[in-house]
Amino acid sequence: MSSAGNFFTSKLDDAIGWARKFSIFQYPFVTACCGMEYMSTAAAHYDVDRFGAGFPRFSPRQADVLFVVGTISHKLAPVLKTVYDQMCEPKWVIAFGVCTCTGGFYDNYATVQGIDTIIPVDIYIPGCPPRPENVIDGLMKLQEKIQKNEQSRALYDPCSKIGRPDGIQGKCSTEGKIKHIEPAK
Amino acid sequence: MTENHTTSKQPGILTPLQRLQEKFSDKIIESHVFRGDETAVIGLLNLRSVARFLKETPEMDFNFLMDLTAVDYLFYTGGRVQKEFRFEVVYHFFSLKFNKRIRIKVPVDEKNPQVDTLSDLWASANWYEREVWDMFGIQFKGHPNLKRILMYDQFEGHALRKDYPFNKRQPLIGPIN
Ligand code: SF4
């Protein structure tokens, strides 16, 4: 392709990215206490509508950003995966709160240790719950990603520790730790 | 609260525990009162007769089963009481009419963890008993629908037993992490 052609396609990508990043149709998958902070971010005081993300769609087929807000239990994990699979491309995922990022302090039998073990995550917003400023910061980082047409495709593998940004690396809890305690006689 | 305290000490008015002791004197293993909270430990086989008595006596009228849970004393060493049985099922009853509470404990053996259901007397016992079955593996004889309520059917074991490995994971999808 000629350089003029390159110029036009890259400009077209820029324009599409710009249009997409200011018309985020989000699907809030709200399960726990982080939902309160999500609501306060969405309401008038912090107002995510300023970033074009003020319009939640409660159907995954019409949404392009999946907000996973709150603890995800193993029982719920297949539902989350189904919702993600139902979304049309291009799609992005935000992990809202430490519960979704790494499981947080729920290191127990019931909780998924980071939703990035089951669906790819684009932006991690830490905090328990994250303050609205933090959420807006995450949203703006997502907008940068959308502008550059980048999407995360990798899942996190807890044993090889690949697929999660440095700084929120979890530990592989299966390594030599499981020991079954026999009942006292 | 103070009023309750004084009325319960008036001669002639018995507290629920005193009534229970009067009626089931030989069946109460142990009982204590701490700041007005009454507790009675009774044997497995007497549970239903005691519960029925608490509910159906008009002077007590315990019409509300507030909580039903269990305790696993597997590694229990502290405390004043040496536990003979591994589990204890704990019932908290409340009388809306008289504003009285009573706690009933039932020791349960590890080999045969079975207790009679109370779900026909208090409807709320239905889900509580399913929860205790799910988390502790204690069965309730006569329960209409004893299946897991919190965990999924594929889950193996009972998560709140003290010998459930604390870092054992049983995900439905995704890696075992
Ligand atoms: S991160 Fe904290 S606030 Fe958010 S869902 Fe988990 S426990 Fe609740």
mmCIF file of C-alpha atoms and ligand atoms in Angstrom:
data_model
loop_
_atom_site.group_PDB
_atom_site.id
_atom_site.type_symbol
_atom_site.label_atom_id
_atom_site.label_comp_id
_atom_site.label_asym_id
_atom_site.label_seq_id
_atom_site.Cartn_x
_atom_site.Cartn_y
_atom_site.Cartn_z
ATOM 1 C CA MET A 1 0.000 0.000 0.000
ATOM 2 C CA SER A 2 1.192 3.475 -0.728
ATOM 3 C CA SER A 3 2.255 5.773 2.029
ATOM 4 C CA ALA A 4 -0.795 7.905 1.341
ATOM 5 C CA GLY A 5 -2.950 4.798 1.883
ATOM 6 C CA ASN A 6 -1.156 4.089 5.160
ATOM 7 C CA PHE A 7 -1.773 7.655 6.179
ATOM 8 C CA PHE A 8 -5.485 7.363 5.577
ATOM 9 C CA THR A 9 -5.996 3.975 7.237
ATOM 10 C CA SER A 10 -4.076 5.024 10.340
ATOM 11 C CA LYS A 11 -6.078 8.233 10.498
ATOM 12 C CA LEU A 12 -9.246 6.166 10.090
ATOM 13 C CA ASP A 13 -8.151 3.925 12.997
ATOM 14 C CA ASP A 14 -7.500 7.032 15.074
ATOM 15 C CA ALA A 15 -10.951 8.352 14.290
ATOM 16 C CA ILE A 16 -12.619 5.024 15.111
ATOM 17 C CA GLY A 17 -10.638 4.760 18.335
ATOM 18 C CA TRP A 18 -11.594 8.302 19.271
ATOM 19 C CA ALA A 19 -15.266 7.583 18.595
ATOM 20 C CA ARG A 20 -15.156 4.350 20.560
ATOM 21 C CA LYS A 21 -13.414 5.693 23.605
ATOM 22 C CA PHE A 22 -16.081 8.356 24.151
ATOM 23 C CA SER A 23 -19.044 6.054 23.622
ATOM 24 C CA ILE A 24 -18.376 3.281 26.101
ATOM 25 C CA PHE A 25 -21.434 1.119 26.581
ATOM 26 C CA GLN A 26 -20.707 -0.680 29.814
ATOM 27 C CA TYR A 27 -22.185 -3.814 31.274
ATOM 28 C CA PRO A 28 -21.990 -3.619 35.086
ATOM 29 C CA PHE A 29 -21.600 -7.113 36.526
ATOM 30 C CA VAL A 30 -22.133 -6.065 40.128
ATOM 31 C CA THR A 31 -22.002 -8.714 42.836
ATOM 32 C CA ALA A 32 -20.809 -7.190 46.107
ATOM 33 C CA CYS A 33 -19.886 -4.167 48.181
ATOM 34 C CA CYS A 34 -17.857 -2.515 45.393
ATOM 35 C CA GLY A 35 -21.239 -1.885 43.788
ATOM 36 C CA MET A 36 -21.753 1.018 46.212
ATOM 37 C CA GLU A 37 -18.627 2.730 44.939
ATOM 38 C CA TYR A 38 -19.572 1.940 41.377
ATOM 39 C CA MET A 39 -22.907 3.693 41.954
ATOM 40 C CA SER A 40 -21.265 6.731 43.478
ATOM 41 C CA THR A 41 -18.879 6.922 40.523
ATOM 42 C CA ALA A 42 -21.749 6.677 38.099
ATOM 43 C CA ALA A 43 -23.942 9.196 39.917
ATOM 44 C CA ALA A 44 -23.934 12.940 39.414
ATOM 45 C CA HIS A 45 -21.125 13.881 41.799
ATOM 46 C CA TYR A 46 -18.337 12.037 39.969
ATOM 47 C CA ASP A 47 -20.292 11.520 36.791
ATOM 48 C CA VAL A 48 -18.676 9.010 34.443
ATOM 49 C CA ASP A 49 -20.920 10.415 31.746
ATOM 50 C CA ARG A 50 -18.223 13.064 31.265
ATOM 51 C CA PHE A 51 -16.139 10.261 29.787
ATOM 52 C CA GLY A 52 -18.919 8.955 27.630
ATOM 53 C CA ALA A 53 -19.436 5.936 29.859
ATOM 54 C CA GLY A 54 -22.634 6.932 31.549
ATOM 55 C CA PHE A 55 -24.982 4.540 29.864
ATOM 56 C CA PRO A 56 -25.054 1.019 31.304
ATOM 57 C CA ARG A 57 -26.578 -1.619 29.051
ATOM 58 C CA PHE A 58 -28.015 -4.544 30.918
ATOM 59 C CA SER A 59 -27.540 -6.845 27.994
ATOM 60 C CA PRO A 60 -24.034 -8.091 27.263
ATOM 61 C CA ARG A 61 -24.804 -8.223 23.548
ATOM 62 C CA GLN A 62 -25.091 -4.453 23.411
ATOM 63 C CA ALA A 63 -22.140 -3.665 25.651
ATOM 64 C CA ASP A 64 -18.481 -3.222 24.860
ATOM 65 C CA VAL A 65 -16.902 -2.829 28.289
ATOM 66 C CA LEU A 66 -17.533 -5.401 31.003
ATOM 67 C CA PHE A 67 -17.244 -3.902 34.495
ATOM 68 C CA VAL A 68 -16.735 -6.769 36.916
ATOM 69 C CA VAL A 69 -17.570 -5.173 40.253
ATOM 70 C CA GLY A 70 -17.313 -7.319 43.365
ATOM 71 C CA THR A 71 -16.315 -10.748 44.586
ATOM 72 C CA ILE A 72 -16.685 -13.566 42.079
ATOM 73 C CA SER A 73 -17.243 -16.962 43.638
ATOM 74 C CA HIS A 74 -16.491 -20.257 41.960
ATOM 75 C CA LYS A 75 -20.212 -20.875 41.757
ATOM 76 C CA LEU A 76 -20.672 -17.670 39.749
ATOM 77 C CA ALA A 77 -17.595 -18.046 37.529
ATOM 78 C CA PRO A 78 -19.371 -19.930 34.689
ATOM 79 C CA VAL A 79 -21.992 -17.158 34.563
ATOM 80 C CA LEU A 80 -19.328 -14.476 34.232
ATOM 81 C CA LYS A 81 -17.632 -16.429 31.474
ATOM 82 C CA THR A 82 -20.934 -16.779 29.613
ATOM 83 C CA VAL A 83 -21.607 -13.051 29.884
ATOM 84 C CA TYR A 84 -18.140 -12.324 28.530
ATOM 85 C CA ASP A 85 -18.604 -14.768 25.654
ATOM 86 C CA GLN A 86 -21.894 -13.130 24.711
ATOM 87 C CA MET A 87 -20.319 -9.717 24.197
ATOM 88 C CA CYS A 88 -19.485 -8.690 20.636
ATOM 89 C CA GLU A 89 -15.996 -7.732 19.532
ATOM 90 C CA PRO A 90 -14.301 -5.416 20.206
ATOM 91 C CA LYS A 91 -14.687 -5.820 23.957
ATOM 92 C CA TRP A 92 -12.778 -4.794 27.038
ATOM 93 C CA VAL A 93 -12.899 -5.901 30.669
ATOM 94 C CA ILE A 94 -12.333 -3.846 33.804
ATOM 95 C CA ALA A 95 -11.581 -5.611 37.094
ATOM 96 C CA PHE A 96 -13.017 -3.295 39.722
ATOM 97 C CA GLY A 97 -11.696 -3.813 43.268
ATOM 98 C CA VAL A 98 -9.111 -6.203 44.672
ATOM 99 C CA CYS A 99 -11.600 -9.055 44.825
ATOM 100 C CA THR A 100 -11.753 -9.179 41.055
ATOM 101 C CA CYS A 101 -8.046 -8.374 40.569
ATOM 102 C CA THR A 102 -6.593 -11.139 42.750
ATOM 103 C CA GLY A 103 -9.302 -12.463 45.027
ATOM 104 C CA GLY A 104 -8.170 -9.951 47.635
ATOM 105 C CA PHE A 105 -8.304 -11.194 51.177
ATOM 106 C CA TYR A 106 -10.828 -13.888 50.268
ATOM 107 C CA ASP A 107 -8.127 -16.508 49.928
ATOM 108 C CA ASN A 108 -10.566 -19.326 50.584
ATOM 109 C CA TYR A 109 -12.524 -22.223 49.161
ATOM 110 C CA ALA A 110 -15.266 -20.059 47.647
ATOM 111 C CA THR A 111 -13.602 -17.223 45.736
ATOM 112 C CA VAL A 112 -12.004 -17.014 42.295
ATOM 113 C CA GLN A 113 -8.423 -15.790 42.842
ATOM 114 C CA GLY A 114 -8.596 -13.089 40.192
ATOM 115 C CA ILE A 115 -11.091 -13.051 37.338
ATOM 116 C CA ASP A 116 -8.151 -12.926 34.923
ATOM 117 C CA THR A 117 -7.863 -16.677 35.465
ATOM 118 C CA ILE A 118 -11.129 -17.115 33.544
ATOM 119 C CA ILE A 119 -11.481 -14.052 31.279
ATOM 120 C CA PRO A 120 -8.829 -11.623 29.968
ATOM 121 C CA VAL A 121 -8.687 -8.332 31.881
ATOM 122 C CA ASP A 122 -7.639 -4.994 30.380
ATOM 123 C CA ILE A 123 -7.612 -2.657 33.372
ATOM 124 C CA TYR A 124 -7.139 -3.521 37.020
ATOM 125 C CA ILE A 125 -8.549 -1.009 39.504
ATOM 126 C CA PRO A 126 -7.211 -1.845 42.973
ATOM 127 C CA GLY A 127 -8.753 -0.794 46.249
ATOM 128 C CA CYS A 128 -11.287 -2.193 48.634
ATOM 129 C CA PRO A 129 -13.373 -0.565 47.378
ATOM 130 C CA PRO A 130 -11.535 1.782 44.977
ATOM 131 C CA ARG A 131 -12.319 5.437 45.444
ATOM 132 C CA PRO A 132 -14.231 7.063 42.586
ATOM 133 C CA GLU A 133 -11.110 9.022 41.577
ATOM 134 C CA ASN A 134 -9.321 5.716 41.204
ATOM 135 C CA VAL A 135 -12.140 4.340 39.074
ATOM 136 C CA ILE A 136 -12.054 7.386 36.826
ATOM 137 C CA ASP A 137 -8.279 6.998 36.532
ATOM 138 C CA GLY A 138 -8.817 3.406 35.449
ATOM 139 C CA LEU A 139 -11.475 4.469 32.990
ATOM 140 C CA MET A 140 -9.113 7.026 31.435
ATOM 141 C CA LYS A 141 -6.393 4.374 31.142
ATOM 142 C CA LEU A 142 -8.953 2.196 29.380
ATOM 143 C CA GLN A 143 -9.728 5.063 27.006
ATOM 144 C CA GLU A 144 -6.037 5.274 26.125
ATOM 145 C CA LYS A 145 -6.093 1.563 25.403
ATOM 146 C CA ILE A 146 -9.214 1.867 23.256
ATOM 147 C CA GLN A 147 -7.681 4.776 21.340
ATOM 148 C CA LYS A 148 -4.648 2.628 20.550
ATOM 149 C CA ASN A 149 -6.925 -0.237 19.566
ATOM 150 C CA GLU A 150 -5.359 -2.538 22.129
ATOM 151 C CA GLN A 151 -7.135 -5.431 23.795
ATOM 152 C CA SER A 152 -5.946 -7.876 26.369
ATOM 153 C CA ARG A 153 -6.144 -11.514 25.267
ATOM 154 C CA ALA A 154 -4.059 -13.294 27.877
ATOM 155 C CA LEU A 155 -5.314 -15.230 30.840
ATOM 156 C CA TYR A 156 -3.344 -15.363 34.041
ATOM 157 C CA ASP A 157 -1.680 -18.649 34.812
ATOM 158 C CA PRO A 158 -1.133 -18.874 38.566
ATOM 159 C CA CYS A 159 1.703 -21.362 38.325
ATOM 160 C CA SER A 160 3.833 -19.820 35.567
ATOM 161 C CA LYS A 161 2.831 -16.350 36.839
ATOM 162 C CA ILE A 162 2.334 -15.105 33.296
ATOM 163 C CA GLY A 163 -0.397 -12.739 32.228
ATOM 164 C CA ARG A 164 -0.772 -10.285 35.077
ATOM 165 C CA PRO A 165 0.963 -6.900 35.358
ATOM 166 C CA ASP A 166 3.877 -6.759 37.799
ATOM 167 C CA GLY A 167 2.872 -5.494 41.171
ATOM 168 C CA ILE A 168 -0.281 -7.565 41.461
ATOM 169 C CA GLN A 169 1.305 -10.948 40.924
ATOM 170 C CA GLY A 170 -0.431 -13.495 43.057
ATOM 171 C CA LYS A 171 1.263 -16.511 44.458
ATOM 172 C CA CYS A 172 0.592 -20.022 43.328
ATOM 173 C CA SER A 173 -1.078 -21.494 46.317
ATOM 174 C CA THR A 174 -0.910 -25.075 45.111
ATOM 175 C CA GLU A 175 2.886 -25.181 45.370
ATOM 176 C CA GLY A 176 3.658 -27.571 48.186
ATOM 177 C CA LYS A 177 1.109 -25.977 50.439
ATOM 178 C CA ILE A 178 -1.845 -28.307 50.408
ATOM 179 C CA LYS A 179 -1.725 -30.632 53.286
ATOM 180 C CA HIS A 180 -4.633 -32.600 54.477
ATOM 181 C CA ILE A 181 -5.030 -32.586 58.214
ATOM 182 C CA GLU A 182 -6.189 -35.859 59.666
ATOM 183 C CA PRO A 183 -8.786 -35.655 62.406
ATOM 184 C CA ALA A 184 -7.359 -36.144 65.875
ATOM 185 C CA LYS A 185 -7.924 -39.612 67.236
ATOM 186 C CA MET B 1 -33.232 -5.195 79.534
ATOM 187 C CA THR B 2 -32.984 -4.451 83.232
ATOM 188 C CA GLU B 3 -36.707 -4.830 83.553
ATOM 189 C CA ASN B 4 -36.579 -8.289 82.056
ATOM 190 C CA HIS B 5 -33.852 -9.117 84.446
ATOM 191 C CA THR B 6 -35.873 -8.155 87.479
ATOM 192 C CA THR B 7 -39.113 -9.728 86.334
ATOM 193 C CA SER B 8 -37.339 -13.004 85.665
ATOM 194 C CA LYS B 9 -36.130 -12.995 89.244
ATOM 195 C CA GLN B 10 -39.539 -12.416 90.733
ATOM 196 C CA PRO B 11 -40.722 -15.415 92.681
ATOM 197 C CA GLY B 12 -43.331 -17.412 90.887
ATOM 198 C CA ILE B 13 -42.263 -16.418 87.346
ATOM 199 C CA LEU B 14 -39.960 -18.975 85.857
ATOM 200 C CA THR B 15 -37.427 -18.250 83.137
ATOM 201 C CA PRO B 16 -37.587 -20.501 80.077
ATOM 202 C CA LEU B 17 -34.549 -22.398 81.283
ATOM 203 C CA GLN B 18 -36.134 -23.008 84.658
ATOM 204 C CA ARG B 19 -39.264 -24.305 82.972
ATOM 205 C CA LEU B 20 -37.147 -26.554 80.850
ATOM 206 C CA GLN B 21 -35.296 -27.837 83.890
ATOM 207 C CA GLU B 22 -38.567 -28.522 85.616
ATOM 208 C CA LYS B 23 -39.911 -30.568 82.764
ATOM 209 C CA PHE B 24 -36.771 -32.268 81.441
ATOM 210 C CA SER B 25 -34.628 -32.360 84.579
ATOM 211 C CA ASP B 26 -33.062 -35.699 83.690
ATOM 212 C CA LYS B 27 -32.463 -34.865 80.039
ATOM 213 C CA ILE B 28 -30.475 -31.658 80.334
ATOM 214 C CA ILE B 29 -26.800 -32.518 80.209
ATOM 215 C CA GLU B 30 -25.612 -29.094 81.215
ATOM 216 C CA SER B 31 -26.927 -25.570 81.496
ATOM 217 C CA HIS B 32 -25.656 -22.127 82.289
ATOM 218 C CA VAL B 33 -26.828 -18.535 82.437
ATOM 219 C CA PHE B 34 -24.541 -15.685 81.515
ATOM 220 C CA ARG B 35 -25.931 -12.172 82.028
ATOM 221 C CA GLY B 36 -29.428 -13.370 81.331
ATOM 222 C CA ASP B 37 -28.530 -15.511 78.316
ATOM 223 C CA GLU B 38 -29.713 -19.002 78.991
ATOM 224 C CA THR B 39 -28.138 -22.066 77.444
ATOM 225 C CA ALA B 40 -29.031 -25.714 77.766
ATOM 226 C CA VAL B 41 -27.139 -28.664 76.352
ATOM 227 C CA ILE B 42 -29.380 -31.596 75.592
ATOM 228 C CA GLY B 43 -28.962 -34.996 74.043
ATOM 229 C CA LEU B 44 -29.617 -35.753 70.422
ATOM 230 C CA LEU B 45 -32.670 -37.884 71.030
ATOM 231 C CA ASN B 46 -34.483 -35.313 73.134
ATOM 232 C CA LEU B 47 -34.156 -32.472 70.659
ATOM 233 C CA ARG B 48 -37.586 -32.754 69.132
ATOM 234 C CA SER B 49 -39.451 -33.121 72.404
ATOM 235 C CA VAL B 50 -37.609 -30.141 73.903
ATOM 236 C CA ALA B 51 -38.181 -28.041 70.785
ATOM 237 C CA ARG B 52 -41.837 -28.904 70.705
ATOM 238 C CA PHE B 53 -42.144 -28.015 74.376
ATOM 239 C CA LEU B 54 -40.486 -24.640 73.780
ATOM 240 C CA LYS B 55 -42.763 -23.880 70.891
ATOM 241 C CA GLU B 56 -46.051 -25.187 72.161
ATOM 242 C CA THR B 57 -46.048 -24.108 75.794
ATOM 243 C CA PRO B 58 -48.220 -20.975 75.861
ATOM 244 C CA GLU B 59 -46.182 -19.377 78.681
ATOM 245 C CA MET B 60 -43.013 -19.482 76.568
ATOM 246 C CA ASP B 61 -44.193 -19.468 72.977
ATOM 247 C CA PHE B 62 -40.825 -19.589 71.217
ATOM 248 C CA ASN B 63 -42.248 -18.907 67.795
ATOM 249 C CA PHE B 64 -39.061 -17.701 66.104
ATOM 250 C CA LEU B 65 -35.986 -19.812 65.294
ATOM 251 C CA MET B 66 -33.435 -17.031 64.943
ATOM 252 C CA ASP B 67 -30.390 -19.058 64.088
ATOM 253 C CA LEU B 68 -29.271 -22.603 63.623
ATOM 254 C CA THR B 69 -25.622 -23.346 63.128
ATOM 255 C CA ALA B 70 -22.929 -25.794 64.105
ATOM 256 C CA VAL B 71 -19.453 -25.748 65.626
ATOM 257 C CA ASP B 72 -16.625 -28.132 64.839
ATOM 258 C CA TYR B 73 -14.517 -28.784 67.936
ATOM 259 C CA LEU B 74 -11.972 -30.955 66.124
ATOM 260 C CA PHE B 75 -8.832 -29.181 67.353
ATOM 261 C CA TYR B 76 -10.485 -27.565 70.332
ATOM 262 C CA THR B 77 -8.175 -27.415 73.305
ATOM 263 C CA GLY B 78 -9.010 -24.200 75.105
ATOM 264 C CA GLY B 79 -11.906 -23.456 77.360
ATOM 265 C CA ARG B 80 -13.102 -24.982 80.560
ATOM 266 C CA VAL B 81 -15.076 -27.795 78.991
ATOM 267 C CA GLN B 82 -13.479 -30.838 77.461
ATOM 268 C CA LYS B 83 -15.569 -31.700 74.418
ATOM 269 C CA GLU B 84 -16.607 -35.275 74.143
ATOM 270 C CA PHE B 85 -18.187 -34.987 70.710
ATOM 271 C CA ARG B 86 -16.748 -33.373 67.642
ATOM 272 C CA PHE B 87 -19.736 -31.246 66.601
ATOM 273 C CA GLU B 88 -22.308 -29.198 68.370
ATOM 274 C CA VAL B 89 -25.475 -27.973 66.652
ATOM 275 C CA VAL B 90 -26.644 -24.693 68.156
ATOM 276 C CA TYR B 91 -30.216 -23.395 68.089
ATOM 277 C CA HIS B 92 -31.212 -19.871 69.063
ATOM 278 C CA PHE B 93 -34.887 -19.467 69.813
ATOM 279 C CA PHE B 94 -36.728 -16.221 70.388
ATOM 280 C CA SER B 95 -40.175 -15.528 71.724
ATOM 281 C CA LEU B 96 -41.659 -12.486 70.063
ATOM 282 C CA LYS B 97 -44.445 -12.426 72.610
ATOM 283 C CA PHE B 98 -42.332 -12.465 75.770
ATOM 284 C CA ASN B 99 -39.102 -11.056 74.344
ATOM 285 C CA LYS B 100 -37.110 -14.003 75.661
ATOM 286 C CA ARG B 101 -34.292 -15.986 74.156
ATOM 287 C CA ILE B 102 -32.899 -19.412 74.806
ATOM 288 C CA ARG B 103 -30.023 -21.297 73.273
ATOM 289 C CA ILE B 104 -30.087 -25.065 72.865
ATOM 290 C CA LYS B 105 -26.956 -27.030 72.019
ATOM 291 C CA VAL B 106 -26.887 -30.597 70.813
ATOM 292 C CA PRO B 107 -23.596 -32.529 70.773
ATOM 293 C CA VAL B 108 -23.185 -34.653 67.646
ATOM 294 C CA ASP B 109 -20.815 -37.539 67.130
ATOM 295 C CA GLU B 110 -18.360 -37.567 64.233
ATOM 296 C CA LYS B 111 -19.132 -41.171 63.243
ATOM 297 C CA ASN B 112 -22.840 -40.655 62.766
ATOM 298 C CA PRO B 113 -23.543 -36.945 62.304
ATOM 299 C CA GLN B 114 -27.326 -37.042 62.259
ATOM 300 C CA VAL B 115 -29.853 -34.814 63.978
ATOM 301 C CA ASP B 116 -33.630 -34.707 63.732
ATOM 302 C CA THR B 117 -34.978 -31.934 61.567
ATOM 303 C CA LEU B 118 -36.969 -29.047 62.998
ATOM 304 C CA SER B 119 -38.138 -27.823 59.610
ATOM 305 C CA ASP B 120 -41.713 -28.950 60.235
ATOM 306 C CA LEU B 121 -41.873 -26.879 63.429
ATOM 307 C CA TRP B 122 -40.086 -23.735 62.229
ATOM 308 C CA ALA B 123 -40.032 -23.166 58.484
ATOM 309 C CA SER B 124 -36.793 -21.193 58.759
ATOM 310 C CA ALA B 125 -35.020 -24.342 59.878
ATOM 311 C CA ASN B 126 -35.296 -25.660 56.326
ATOM 312 C CA TRP B 127 -32.575 -23.480 54.817
ATOM 313 C CA TYR B 128 -30.484 -23.307 57.994
ATOM 314 C CA GLU B 129 -30.286 -27.076 58.047
ATOM 315 C CA ARG B 130 -29.285 -27.156 54.413
ATOM 316 C CA GLU B 131 -26.539 -24.680 55.232
ATOM 317 C CA VAL B 132 -25.276 -26.771 58.138
ATOM 318 C CA TRP B 133 -25.338 -29.839 55.913
ATOM 319 C CA ASP B 134 -23.414 -27.954 53.219
ATOM 320 C CA MET B 135 -20.757 -26.501 55.496
ATOM 321 C CA PHE B 136 -20.393 -29.192 58.188
ATOM 322 C CA GLY B 137 -21.815 -32.362 56.695
ATOM 323 C CA ILE B 138 -24.328 -32.913 59.469
ATOM 324 C CA GLN B 139 -27.451 -34.658 58.217
ATOM 325 C CA PHE B 140 -30.956 -33.797 59.324
ATOM 326 C CA LYS B 141 -33.291 -36.754 59.507
ATOM 327 C CA GLY B 142 -36.667 -36.032 57.969
ATOM 328 C CA HIS B 143 -35.616 -32.896 56.124
ATOM 329 C CA PRO B 144 -37.736 -32.523 52.944
ATOM 330 C CA ASN B 145 -34.923 -31.365 50.644
ATOM 331 C CA LEU B 146 -31.478 -31.820 52.137
ATOM 332 C CA LYS B 147 -29.082 -30.588 49.452
ATOM 333 C CA ARG B 148 -26.340 -27.999 49.276
ATOM 334 C CA ILE B 149 -27.468 -24.400 49.508
ATOM 335 C CA LEU B 150 -24.274 -22.325 49.288
ATOM 336 C CA MET B 151 -21.816 -24.420 47.322
ATOM 337 C CA TYR B 152 -22.397 -26.109 43.997
ATOM 338 C CA ASP B 153 -23.323 -29.768 43.727
ATOM 339 C CA GLN B 154 -19.909 -30.713 42.341
ATOM 340 C CA PHE B 155 -18.189 -29.473 45.497
ATOM 341 C CA GLU B 156 -16.606 -32.280 47.483
ATOM 342 C CA GLY B 157 -16.345 -32.234 51.233
ATOM 343 C CA HIS B 158 -17.669 -29.698 53.692
ATOM 344 C CA ALA B 159 -15.835 -26.425 53.731
ATOM 345 C CA LEU B 160 -16.175 -25.339 57.357
ATOM 346 C CA ARG B 161 -15.003 -28.612 58.841
ATOM 347 C CA LYS B 162 -11.691 -27.995 60.540
ATOM 348 C CA ASP B 163 -10.027 -30.770 58.561
ATOM 349 C CA TYR B 164 -10.976 -29.267 55.196
ATOM 350 C CA PRO B 165 -7.598 -28.088 53.824
ATOM 351 C CA PHE B 166 -7.717 -24.291 54.013
ATOM 352 C CA ASN B 167 -6.140 -23.850 50.598
ATOM 353 C CA LYS B 168 -7.971 -26.586 48.741
ATOM 354 C CA ARG B 169 -9.731 -25.175 45.670
ATOM 355 C CA GLN B 170 -12.457 -26.796 43.612
ATOM 356 C CA PRO B 171 -13.210 -24.355 40.787
ATOM 357 C CA LEU B 172 -15.921 -25.123 38.274
ATOM 358 C CA ILE B 173 -13.915 -23.468 35.493
ATOM 359 C CA GLY B 174 -10.426 -22.057 35.351
ATOM 360 C CA PRO B 175 -7.182 -23.242 36.953
ATOM 361 C CA ILE B 176 -6.892 -24.636 40.453
ATOM 362 C CA ASN B 177 -5.257 -21.641 42.046
HETATM 363 S S1 SF4 C 1 -12.768 -5.316 46.818
HETATM 364 FE FE1 SF4 C 1 -13.534 -4.875 48.863
HETATM 365 S S2 SF4 C 1 -15.298 -3.537 48.517
HETATM 366 FE FE2 SF4 C 1 -14.853 -4.557 46.586
HETATM 367 S S3 SF4 C 1 -16.136 -6.375 46.519
HETATM 368 FE FE3 SF4 C 1 -14.161 -6.964 47.379
HETATM 369 S S4 SF4 C 1 -14.441 -6.795 49.577
HETATM 370 FE FE4 SF4 C 1 -16.095 -5.621 48.631
#
